[in-house]
PDB file of C-alpha atoms in Angstrom:
ATOM      1  CA  MET A   1     224.910 140.663 107.819  1.00 77.00           C
ATOM      2  CA  ILE A   2     223.692 142.620 104.785  1.00 83.00           C
ATOM      3  CA  PRO A   3     219.978 143.264 105.516  1.00 87.00           C
ATOM      4  CA  LYS A   4     217.393 141.754 103.168  1.00 94.00           C
ATOM      5  CA  LEU A   5     214.566 142.645 105.552  1.00 98.00           C
ATOM      6  CA  ALA A   6     213.867 145.950 107.257  1.00 98.00           C
ATOM      7  CA  ALA A   7     211.229 147.039 109.747  1.00 98.00           C
ATOM      8  CA  GLY A   8     210.252 150.612 110.484  1.00 96.00           C
ATOM      9  CA  ARG A   9     207.725 152.259 112.778  1.00 94.00           C
ATOM     10  CA  ARG A  10     204.712 150.994 110.872  1.00 95.00           C
ATOM     11  CA  HIS A  11     206.038 149.349 107.710  1.00 97.00           C
ATOM     12  CA  SER A  12     208.072 146.356 106.548  1.00 98.00           C
ATOM     13  CA  VAL A  13     210.437 146.088 103.600  1.00 98.00           C
ATOM     14  CA  GLY A  14     211.758 142.998 101.819  1.00 98.00           C
ATOM     15  CA  LEU A  15     214.456 142.625  99.177  1.00 98.00           C
ATOM     16  CA  LYS A  16     213.614 140.012  96.581  1.00 98.00           C
ATOM     17  CA  SER A  17     216.117 137.707  94.913  1.00 97.00           C
ATOM     18  CA  ASP A  18     215.733 139.569  91.606  1.00 97.00           C
ATOM     19  CA  GLY A  19     216.868 142.858  93.142  1.00 98.00           C
ATOM     20  CA  THR A  20     213.392 144.367  93.399  1.00 98.00           C
ATOM     21  CA  VAL A  21     211.778 145.473  96.644  1.00 98.00           C
ATOM     22  CA  THR A  22     208.389 144.939  98.275  1.00 98.00           C
ATOM     23  CA  ALA A  23     206.850 146.820 101.187  1.00 98.00           C
ATOM     24  CA  VAL A  24     203.675 146.775 103.286  1.00 98.00           C
ATOM     25  CA  GLY A  25     202.230 148.942 106.005  1.00 97.00           C
ATOM     26  CA  ASP A  26     201.746 152.644 106.590  1.00 96.00           C
ATOM     27  CA  ASN A  27     202.436 154.627 103.426  1.00 96.00           C
ATOM     28  CA  LYS A  28     201.382 158.083 104.613  1.00 94.00           C
ATOM     29  CA  ASN A  29     204.688 159.587 103.526  1.00 94.00           C
ATOM     30  CA  GLY A  30     205.405 157.276 100.598  1.00 97.00           C
ATOM     31  CA  GLN A  31     207.760 155.047 102.559  1.00 97.00           C
ATOM     32  CA  CYS A  32     206.312 151.999 100.783  1.00 98.00           C
ATOM     33  CA  ASN A  33     206.699 153.434  97.275  1.00 98.00           C
ATOM     34  CA  VAL A  34     209.454 151.027  96.248  1.00 98.00           C
ATOM     35  CA  ALA A  35     207.795 149.084  93.426  1.00 97.00           C
ATOM     36  CA  ASP A  36     209.997 150.662  90.756  1.00 98.00           C
ATOM     37  CA  TRP A  37     213.316 150.048  92.492  1.00 98.00           C
ATOM     38  CA  ARG A  38     215.759 147.789  90.656  1.00 98.00           C
ATOM     39  CA  ASP A  39     219.235 146.308  91.236  1.00 98.00           C
ATOM     40  CA  ILE A  40     218.947 146.670  95.028  1.00 98.00           C
ATOM     41  CA  VAL A  41     221.327 144.708  97.270  1.00 98.00           C
ATOM     42  CA  ALA A  42     220.277 145.918 100.748  1.00 98.00           C
ATOM     43  CA  VAL A  43     217.409 147.783 102.392  1.00 98.00           C
ATOM     44  CA  ALA A  44     216.904 149.898 105.506  1.00 98.00           C
ATOM     45  CA  ALA A  45     213.845 151.428 107.172  1.00 98.00           C
ATOM     46  CA  GLY A  46     213.745 154.418 109.483  1.00 95.00           C
ATOM     47  CA  ASN A  47     212.213 153.651 112.842  1.00 88.00           C
ATOM     48  CA  VAL A  48     210.302 155.877 115.245  1.00 79.00           C
ATOM     49  CA  HIS A  49     209.925 155.064 118.931  1.00 75.00           C
ATOM     50  CA  ARG A  50     206.426 154.294 120.091  1.00 66.00           C
ATOM     51  CA  ALA A  51     206.264 157.314 122.384  1.00 55.00           C
ATOM     52  CA  THR A  52     206.050 159.395 119.225  1.00 59.00           C
ATOM     53  CA  ASN A  53     202.576 158.839 117.826  1.00 60.00           C
ATOM     54  CA  THR A  54     203.541 159.251 114.206  1.00 65.00           C
ATOM     55  CA  GLY A  55     204.221 156.981 111.289  1.00 67.00           C
ATOM     56  CA  ASN A  56     206.772 159.379 109.820  1.00 85.00           C
ATOM     57  CA  SER A  57     209.407 157.102 108.352  1.00 93.00           C
ATOM     58  CA  HIS A  58     211.530 156.540 105.288  1.00 97.00           C
ATOM     59  CA  THR A  59     213.003 153.648 103.322  1.00 98.00           C
ATOM     60  CA  VAL A  60     216.453 153.376 101.770  1.00 98.00           C
ATOM     61  CA  GLY A  61     217.775 150.992  99.158  1.00 98.00           C
ATOM     62  CA  LEU A  62     221.427 150.304  98.355  1.00 98.00           C
ATOM     63  CA  LYS A  63     221.999 149.656  94.668  1.00 98.00           C
ATOM     64  CA  ALA A  64     224.553 147.277  93.186  1.00 98.00           C
ATOM     65  CA  ASP A  65     226.548 150.218  91.835  1.00 98.00           C
ATOM     66  CA  GLY A  66     227.053 151.682  95.321  1.00 98.00           C
ATOM     67  CA  THR A  67     224.474 154.458  95.005  1.00 98.00           C
ATOM     68  CA  LEU A  68     221.294 154.884  97.040  1.00 98.00           C
ATOM     69  CA  VAL A  69     217.605 155.446  96.499  1.00 98.00           C
ATOM     70  CA  ALA A  70     215.283 156.717  99.204  1.00 98.00           C
ATOM     71  CA  THR A  71     211.607 157.419  99.655  1.00 98.00           C
ATOM     72  CA  GLY A  72     209.341 158.633 102.430  1.00 97.00           C
ATOM     73  CA  TRP A  73     209.388 161.347 105.058  1.00 95.00           C
ATOM     74  CA  ASP A  74     212.121 163.877 104.267  1.00 96.00           C
ATOM     75  CA  LYS A  75     211.557 166.780 106.659  1.00 95.00           C
ATOM     76  CA  HIS A  76     215.167 166.638 107.853  1.00 96.00           C
ATOM     77  CA  LYS A  77     216.642 165.792 104.426  1.00 98.00           C
ATOM     78  CA  GLN A  78     217.222 162.191 105.441  1.00 98.00           C
ATOM     79  CA  CYS A  79     216.351 161.162 101.888  1.00 98.00           C
ATOM     80  CA  ASP A  80     218.912 163.483 100.281  1.00 98.00           C
ATOM     81  CA  VAL A  81     221.332 160.703  99.377  1.00 98.00           C
ATOM     82  CA  ASN A  82     221.307 160.947  95.579  1.00 94.00           C
ATOM     83  CA  GLY A  83     224.875 162.190  95.470  1.00 95.00           C
ATOM     84  CA  TRP A  84     226.336 159.409  97.556  1.00 98.00           C
ATOM     85  CA  SER A  85     228.582 156.843  95.872  1.00 98.00           C
ATOM     86  CA  ASP A  86     230.803 153.893  96.790  1.00 98.00           C
ATOM     87  CA  ILE A  87     228.365 152.892  99.537  1.00 98.00           C
ATOM     88  CA  VAL A  88     228.590 149.292 100.761  1.00 98.00           C
ATOM     89  CA  ALA A  89     226.125 149.337 103.663  1.00 98.00           C
ATOM     90  CA  VAL A  90     223.296 151.540 104.861  1.00 98.00           C
ATOM     91  CA  ALA A  91     221.296 152.141 108.036  1.00 98.00           C
ATOM     92  CA  ALA A  92     218.246 154.280 108.707  1.00 98.00           C
ATOM     93  CA  GLY A  93     217.339 155.864 112.011  1.00 95.00           C
ATOM     94  CA  TRP A  94     214.698 158.326 113.041  1.00 94.00           C
ATOM     95  CA  ARG A  95     215.086 161.346 110.734  1.00 95.00           C
ATOM     96  CA  ARG A  96     218.435 160.307 109.259  1.00 97.00           C
ATOM     97  CA  THR A  97     220.310 157.941 106.949  1.00 98.00           C
ATOM     98  CA  VAL A  98     223.811 156.575 107.488  1.00 98.00           C
ATOM     99  CA  GLY A  99     226.012 155.150 104.761  1.00 98.00           C
ATOM    100  CA  LEU A 100     229.216 153.127 104.987  1.00 98.00           C
ATOM    101  CA  LYS A 101     231.659 153.777 102.167  1.00 98.00           C
ATOM    102  CA  SER A 102     233.994 151.246 100.602  1.00 98.00           C
ATOM    103  CA  ASP A 103     237.027 152.965 102.161  1.00 98.00           C
ATOM    104  CA  GLY A 104     235.681 152.437 105.691  1.00 98.00           C
ATOM    105  CA  THR A 105     234.477 156.000 106.210  1.00 98.00           C
ATOM    106  CA  VAL A 106     230.895 156.977 107.023  1.00 98.00           C
ATOM    107  CA  VAL A 107     228.466 159.611 105.739  1.00 98.00           C
ATOM    108  CA  ALA A 108     225.148 160.772 107.166  1.00 98.00           C
ATOM    109  CA  ALA A 109     222.154 162.849 106.125  1.00 98.00           C
ATOM    110  CA  GLY A 110     219.341 164.196 108.255  1.00 98.00           C
ATOM    111  CA  ARG A 111     218.868 165.406 111.783  1.00 96.00           C
ATOM    112  CA  ASN A 112     221.932 166.043 113.932  1.00 98.00           C
ATOM    113  CA  ASP A 113     220.485 167.808 116.970  1.00 96.00           C
ATOM    114  CA  GLU A 114     222.174 165.383 119.350  1.00 96.00           C
ATOM    115  CA  GLY A 115     225.314 164.702 117.345  1.00 98.00           C
ATOM    116  CA  GLN A 116     223.997 161.461 115.900  1.00 98.00           C
ATOM    117  CA  SER A 117     225.343 162.418 112.463  1.00 98.00           C
ATOM    118  CA  ASN A 118     228.831 163.323 113.671  1.00 98.00           C
ATOM    119  CA  VAL A 119     230.444 160.343 111.990  1.00 98.00           C
ATOM    120  CA  TYR A 120     232.701 161.963 109.416  1.00 97.00           C
ATOM    121  CA  ASP A 121     235.903 161.304 111.380  1.00 98.00           C
ATOM    122  CA  TRP A 122     235.212 157.588 111.718  1.00 98.00           C
ATOM    123  CA  ARG A 123     237.698 155.243 110.040  1.00 98.00           C
ATOM    124  CA  ASP A 124     238.058 151.504 109.449  1.00 98.00           C
ATOM    125  CA  ILE A 125     234.314 150.930 109.839  1.00 98.00           C
ATOM    126  CA  VAL A 126     232.817 147.686 108.494  1.00 98.00           C
ATOM    127  CA  ALA A 127     229.169 148.023 109.594  1.00 98.00           C
ATOM    128  CA  VAL A 128     226.790 150.715 110.834  1.00 98.00           C
ATOM    129  CA  ALA A 129     223.571 150.813 112.864  1.00 98.00           C
ATOM    130  CA  ALA A 130     221.206 153.675 113.550  1.00 98.00           C
ATOM    131  CA  GLY A 131     219.018 154.091 116.608  1.00 97.00           C
ATOM    132  CA  ASP A 132     216.554 156.901 117.071  1.00 94.00           C
ATOM    133  CA  TRP A 133     219.084 159.381 118.428  1.00 95.00           C
ATOM    134  CA  HIS A 134     222.420 157.571 118.239  1.00 97.00           C
ATOM    135  CA  THR A 135     224.636 155.941 115.634  1.00 98.00           C
ATOM    136  CA  ILE A 136     226.925 152.943 116.047  1.00 98.00           C
ATOM    137  CA  GLY A 137     229.875 151.914 113.910  1.00 98.00           C
ATOM    138  CA  LEU A 138     231.611 148.543 114.002  1.00 98.00           C
ATOM    139  CA  LYS A 139     235.338 148.764 113.345  1.00 98.00           C
ATOM    140  CA  ALA A 140     237.463 146.207 111.530  1.00 98.00           C
ATOM    141  CA  ASP A 141     239.253 145.298 114.776  1.00 98.00           C
ATOM    142  CA  GLY A 142     235.988 144.349 116.496  1.00 98.00           C
ATOM    143  CA  THR A 143     235.660 147.527 118.538  1.00 98.00           C
ATOM    144  CA  VAL A 144     232.815 150.021 118.352  1.00 98.00           C
ATOM    145  CA  SER A 145     232.424 153.748 117.679  1.00 98.00           C
ATOM    146  CA  SER A 146     229.355 155.725 118.752  1.00 98.00           C
ATOM    147  CA  ALA A 147     227.831 159.168 118.335  1.00 98.00           C
ATOM    148  CA  GLY A 148     224.704 160.913 119.581  1.00 98.00           C
ATOM    149  CA  ASN A 149     222.449 160.807 122.603  1.00 97.00           C
ATOM    150  CA  ASN A 150     223.934 158.908 125.543  1.00 98.00           C
ATOM    151  CA  ARG A 151     221.379 159.678 128.231  1.00 97.00           C
ATOM    152  CA  TYR A 152     220.922 156.028 129.125  1.00 98.00           C
ATOM    153  CA  GLY A 153     224.431 154.862 128.296  1.00 98.00           C
ATOM    154  CA  GLN A 154     223.481 153.551 124.852  1.00 98.00           C
ATOM    155  CA  CYS A 155     226.766 154.879 123.500  1.00 98.00           C
ATOM    156  CA  ASN A 156     228.847 153.199 126.191  1.00 98.00           C
ATOM    157  CA  ALA A 157     230.202 150.546 123.879  1.00 97.00           C
ATOM    158  CA  VAL A 158     233.791 151.741 123.473  1.00 91.00           C
ATOM    159  CA  SER A 159     235.038 148.988 125.779  1.00 96.00           C
ATOM    160  CA  TRP A 160     233.444 146.213 123.732  1.00 98.00           C
ATOM    161  CA  ARG A 161     235.769 143.779 121.979  1.00 98.00           C
ATOM    162  CA  ASP A 162     235.432 140.937 119.460  1.00 98.00           C
ATOM    163  CA  ILE A 163     232.179 142.362 118.059  1.00 98.00           C
ATOM    164  CA  VAL A 164     231.035 141.072 114.654  1.00 98.00           C
ATOM    165  CA  GLU A 165     227.610 142.742 114.347  1.00 98.00           C
ATOM    166  CA  VAL A 166     225.856 145.734 115.905  1.00 98.00           C
ATOM    167  CA  ALA A 167     222.232 146.829 116.255  1.00 98.00           C
ATOM    168  CA  ALA A 168     220.666 149.979 117.669  1.00 98.00           C
ATOM    169  CA  GLY A 169     217.198 150.496 119.123  1.00 97.00           C
ATOM    170  CA  TYR A 170     215.463 153.542 120.505  1.00 96.00           C
ATOM    171  CA  LEU A 171     217.754 153.972 123.520  1.00 97.00           C
ATOM    172  CA  HIS A 172     219.817 150.788 123.571  1.00 98.00           C
ATOM    173  CA  THR A 173     222.663 149.186 121.638  1.00 98.00           C
ATOM    174  CA  VAL A 174     223.383 145.508 121.039  1.00 98.00           C
ATOM    175  CA  GLY A 175     226.579 143.784 119.968  1.00 98.00           C
ATOM    176  CA  LEU A 176     227.094 140.231 118.731  1.00 98.00           C
ATOM    177  CA  LYS A 177     230.455 138.782 119.729  1.00 98.00           C
ATOM    178  CA  SER A 178     232.578 136.398 117.697  1.00 98.00           C
ATOM    179  CA  ASP A 179     231.885 133.584 120.164  1.00 98.00           C
ATOM    180  CA  GLY A 180     228.129 133.810 119.603  1.00 98.00           C
ATOM    181  CA  THR A 181     227.327 135.649 122.808  1.00 98.00           C
ATOM    182  CA  VAL A 182     225.629 139.037 122.972  1.00 98.00           C
ATOM    183  CA  THR A 183     226.231 142.236 124.920  1.00 98.00           C
ATOM    184  CA  ALA A 184     224.017 145.292 125.332  1.00 98.00           C
ATOM    185  CA  ALA A 185     224.079 148.803 126.761  1.00 98.00           C
ATOM    186  CA  GLY A 186     221.491 151.491 127.375  1.00 98.00           C
ATOM    187  CA  LEU A 187     217.918 151.697 128.612  1.00 98.00           C
ATOM    188  CA  ASN A 188     216.778 148.406 130.129  1.00 98.00           C
ATOM    189  CA  LYS A 189     213.367 149.417 131.468  1.00 97.00           C
ATOM    190  CA  HIS A 190     211.673 146.564 129.619  1.00 98.00           C
ATOM    191  CA  GLY A 191     214.520 144.039 129.837  1.00 98.00           C
ATOM    192  CA  GLN A 192     215.678 144.718 126.280  1.00 98.00           C
ATOM    193  CA  CYS A 193     219.303 144.520 127.411  1.00 98.00           C
ATOM    194  CA  GLU A 194     218.956 141.218 129.248  1.00 98.00           C
ATOM    195  CA  VAL A 195     220.880 139.178 126.694  1.00 98.00           C
ATOM    196  CA  SER A 196     223.879 138.049 128.711  1.00 96.00           C
ATOM    197  CA  GLY A 197     222.654 134.457 128.765  1.00 97.00           C
ATOM    198  CA  TRP A 198     222.263 134.151 125.021  1.00 98.00           C
ATOM    199  CA  ARG A 199     224.517 131.633 123.254  1.00 98.00           C
ATOM    200  CA  ASN A 200     225.099 130.356 119.712  1.00 98.00           C
ATOM    201  CA  MET A 201     223.801 133.549 118.102  1.00 98.00           C
ATOM    202  CA  VAL A 202     224.589 134.364 114.474  1.00 98.00           C
ATOM    203  CA  SER A 203     222.717 137.646 114.036  1.00 98.00           C
ATOM    204  CA  ILE A 204     220.892 140.323 116.031  1.00 98.00           C
ATOM    205  CA  ALA A 205     218.303 143.078 115.588  1.00 98.00           C
ATOM    206  CA  ALA A 206     216.996 145.836 117.832  1.00 98.00           C
ATOM    207  CA  GLY A 207     213.523 147.309 117.903  1.00 97.00           C
ATOM    208  CA  SER A 208     212.453 150.303 119.929  1.00 96.00           C
ATOM    209  CA  TYR A 209     212.101 148.360 123.177  1.00 97.00           C
ATOM    210  CA  HIS A 210     212.995 144.780 122.251  1.00 98.00           C
ATOM    211  CA  THR A 211     216.024 142.817 121.092  1.00 98.00           C
ATOM    212  CA  VAL A 212     216.025 139.848 118.742  1.00 98.00           C
ATOM    213  CA  GLY A 213     218.695 137.193 118.332  1.00 98.00           C
ATOM    214  CA  LEU A 214     218.958 134.573 115.596  1.00 98.00           C
ATOM    215  CA  LYS A 215     220.436 131.276 116.767  1.00 98.00           C
ATOM    216  CA  ALA A 216     222.602 128.965 114.716  1.00 98.00           C
ATOM    217  CA  ASP A 217     219.853 126.338 114.704  1.00 98.00           C
ATOM    218  CA  GLY A 218     217.400 128.709 112.990  1.00 98.00           C
ATOM    219  CA  THR A 219     215.354 129.515 116.075  1.00 98.00           C
ATOM    220  CA  VAL A 220     214.956 132.989 117.554  1.00 98.00           C
ATOM    221  CA  ALA A 221     215.510 134.484 121.003  1.00 98.00           C
ATOM    222  CA  VAL A 222     213.948 137.734 122.137  1.00 98.00           C
ATOM    223  CA  ALA A 223     214.049 140.060 125.133  1.00 98.00           C
ATOM    224  CA  GLY A 224     212.135 143.192 126.030  1.00 98.00           C
ATOM    225  CA  LEU A 225     208.693 144.707 125.739  1.00 98.00           C
ATOM    226  CA  ASN A 226     205.989 142.402 124.394  1.00 98.00           C
ATOM    227  CA  MET A 227     202.951 144.669 124.612  1.00 96.00           C
ATOM    228  CA  GLN A 228     202.100 144.144 120.932  1.00 97.00           C
ATOM    229  CA  GLY A 229     203.234 140.503 120.736  1.00 98.00           C
ATOM    230  CA  GLN A 230     206.521 141.407 119.051  1.00 98.00           C
ATOM    231  CA  CYS A 231     208.293 138.824 121.186  1.00 98.00           C
ATOM    232  CA  ASN A 232     206.004 135.929 120.263  1.00 98.00           C
ATOM    233  CA  VAL A 233     208.571 134.115 118.124  1.00 98.00           C
ATOM    234  CA  SER A 234     209.205 130.948 120.122  1.00 98.00           C
ATOM    235  CA  ASP A 235     207.638 128.752 117.454  1.00 98.00           C
ATOM    236  CA  TRP A 236     209.660 130.150 114.552  1.00 98.00           C
ATOM    237  CA  ARG A 237     211.926 127.674 112.764  1.00 98.00           C
ATOM    238  CA  ASP A 238     214.364 127.690 109.818  1.00 98.00           C
ATOM    239  CA  ILE A 239     215.005 131.423 110.214  1.00 98.00           C
ATOM    240  CA  VAL A 240     218.074 132.844 108.455  1.00 98.00           C
ATOM    241  CA  ALA A 241     217.668 136.587 109.115  1.00 98.00           C
ATOM    242  CA  VAL A 242     215.742 138.837 111.504  1.00 98.00           C
ATOM    243  CA  ALA A 243     214.599 142.458 111.589  1.00 98.00           C
ATOM    244  CA  ALA A 244     212.956 144.497 114.329  1.00 98.00           C
ATOM    245  CA  GLY A 245     210.750 147.556 113.987  1.00 97.00           C
ATOM    246  CA  CYS A 246     209.192 149.743 116.620  1.00 95.00           C
ATOM    247  CA  ALA A 247     206.824 147.042 117.859  1.00 96.00           C
ATOM    248  CA  HIS A 248     207.003 144.228 115.334  1.00 98.00           C
ATOM    249  CA  THR A 249     209.498 141.531 114.406  1.00 98.00           C
ATOM    250  CA  LEU A 250     210.268 139.906 111.057  1.00 98.00           C
ATOM    251  CA  GLY A 251     212.004 136.603 110.351  1.00 98.00           C
ATOM    252  CA  LEU A 252     213.220 135.405 106.966  1.00 98.00           C
ATOM    253  CA  ARG A 253     212.886 131.651 106.502  1.00 98.00           C
ATOM    254  CA  SER A 254     215.314 129.532 104.506  1.00 97.00           C
ATOM    255  CA  ASP A 255     212.702 129.100 101.777  1.00 97.00           C
ATOM    256  CA  GLY A 256     212.497 132.853 101.143  1.00 97.00           C
ATOM    257  CA  THR A 257     209.197 133.382 102.948  1.00 98.00           C
ATOM    258  CA  VAL A 258     208.741 135.688 105.922  1.00 98.00           C
ATOM    259  CA  ALA A 259     207.259 135.357 109.412  1.00 98.00           C
ATOM    260  CA  ALA A 260     205.977 138.314 111.395  1.00 98.00           C
ATOM    261  CA  ALA A 261     204.835 139.049 114.949  1.00 98.00           C
ATOM    262  CA  GLY A 262     203.666 142.146 116.753  1.00 98.00           C
ATOM    263  CA  ASP A 263     201.876 145.362 115.952  1.00 97.00           C
ATOM    264  CA  ASN A 264     199.844 145.048 112.759  1.00 98.00           C
ATOM    265  CA  GLU A 265     197.664 148.150 112.981  1.00 96.00           C
ATOM    266  CA  TYR A 266     198.817 149.331 109.564  1.00 96.00           C
ATOM    267  CA  GLY A 267     199.323 145.920 107.962  1.00 98.00           C
ATOM    268  CA  GLN A 268     203.071 145.890 108.568  1.00 98.00           C
ATOM    269  CA  CYS A 269     202.890 142.208 109.513  1.00 98.00           C
ATOM    270  CA  GLU A 270     200.929 141.153 106.436  1.00 98.00           C
ATOM    271  CA  VAL A 271     203.864 139.383 104.812  1.00 98.00           C
ATOM    272  CA  SER A 272     202.469 135.856 104.584  1.00 96.00           C
ATOM    273  CA  ASP A 273     202.274 136.127 100.799  1.00 97.00           C
ATOM    274  CA  TRP A 274     205.861 137.281 100.390  1.00 98.00           C
ATOM    275  CA  TRP A 275     208.164 134.822  98.677  1.00 96.00           C
ATOM    276  CA  GLY A 276     211.500 134.941  96.916  1.00 96.00           C
ATOM    277  CA  ILE A 277     213.041 137.235  99.516  1.00 97.00           C
ATOM    278  CA  GLN A 278     216.797 137.255  99.054  1.00 96.00           C
ATOM    279  CA  LEU A 279     218.668 135.049 101.498  1.00 95.00           C
ATOM    280  CA  PRO A 280     221.751 136.316 103.357  1.00 91.00           C
ATOM    281  CA  GLY A 281     225.029 135.748 101.608  1.00 75.00           C
ATOM    282  CA  ASN A 282     227.858 137.430  99.839  1.00 41.00           C
ATOM    283  CA  ILE A 283     226.997 140.114  97.299  1.00 35.00           C
ATOM    284  CA  ASN A 284     229.120 142.020  94.839  1.00 33.00           C
ATOM    285  CA  LEU A 285     229.784 145.436  96.345  1.00 36.00           C
ATOM    286  CA  PRO A 286     231.760 148.378  94.915  1.00 38.00           C
ATOM    287  CA  LYS A 287     235.491 148.214  95.439  1.00 38.00           C
ATOM    288  CA  SER A 288     237.563 151.159  96.586  1.00 35.00           C
TER     289      SER A 288
END
């Protein structure tokens, strides 16, 4: 699913139906400076795990012409994407940006201390996800590629089959299967990988320590840490897309408004006045 919502460590980003972007939350590093963006078709927000007491984050926008714009924290050159072209999907992790090209190859910018940016030999990729220290690629045949930190087995997804969507959290990875079930690998200290009983899912998202699943009936399932109330979504209805930040969760309703739950210390959940957020659907992307 092409993301119209994105959630970072302390900020939230929404893509509007007119191709402009709105953002709320911590703006210490300019990660919410998106008011002048135009012709955007997808957004991504860099996350930071809660153990790191910093709001350092960045925001990336994919333009209709296949180029990127980025703003925010750039210590590791994760915002140096101006020269990229033919991009059809984008993901943002901690200190890096990952782009999927129209030919199925992948590019990355930013930190690579743990090999999380070693994606240049990937082929036939149709979607990408970025955790804090690992990167996941979904291949056209429904299998998965991975790179980066594997301390907790978060990269142990090579045996997965029939995957149609991937998500990456701090130290865990989630895959949505074609039959609507969900699989997960990695750190499960807070139960964030306990998704084996989920059914009828159409989309997924991964926060630092929680996992979110969108059901076909527009309701939402969640597993994992709920210290900040990020899992309090049982009353959500008519949801068509979900996003998960460090400790907050966003849900896009069918009417273009947004629901939020969880950590709101920096106003990242103050989205009640958002409207006209672009609904999921096919968009015109660059052709190879």
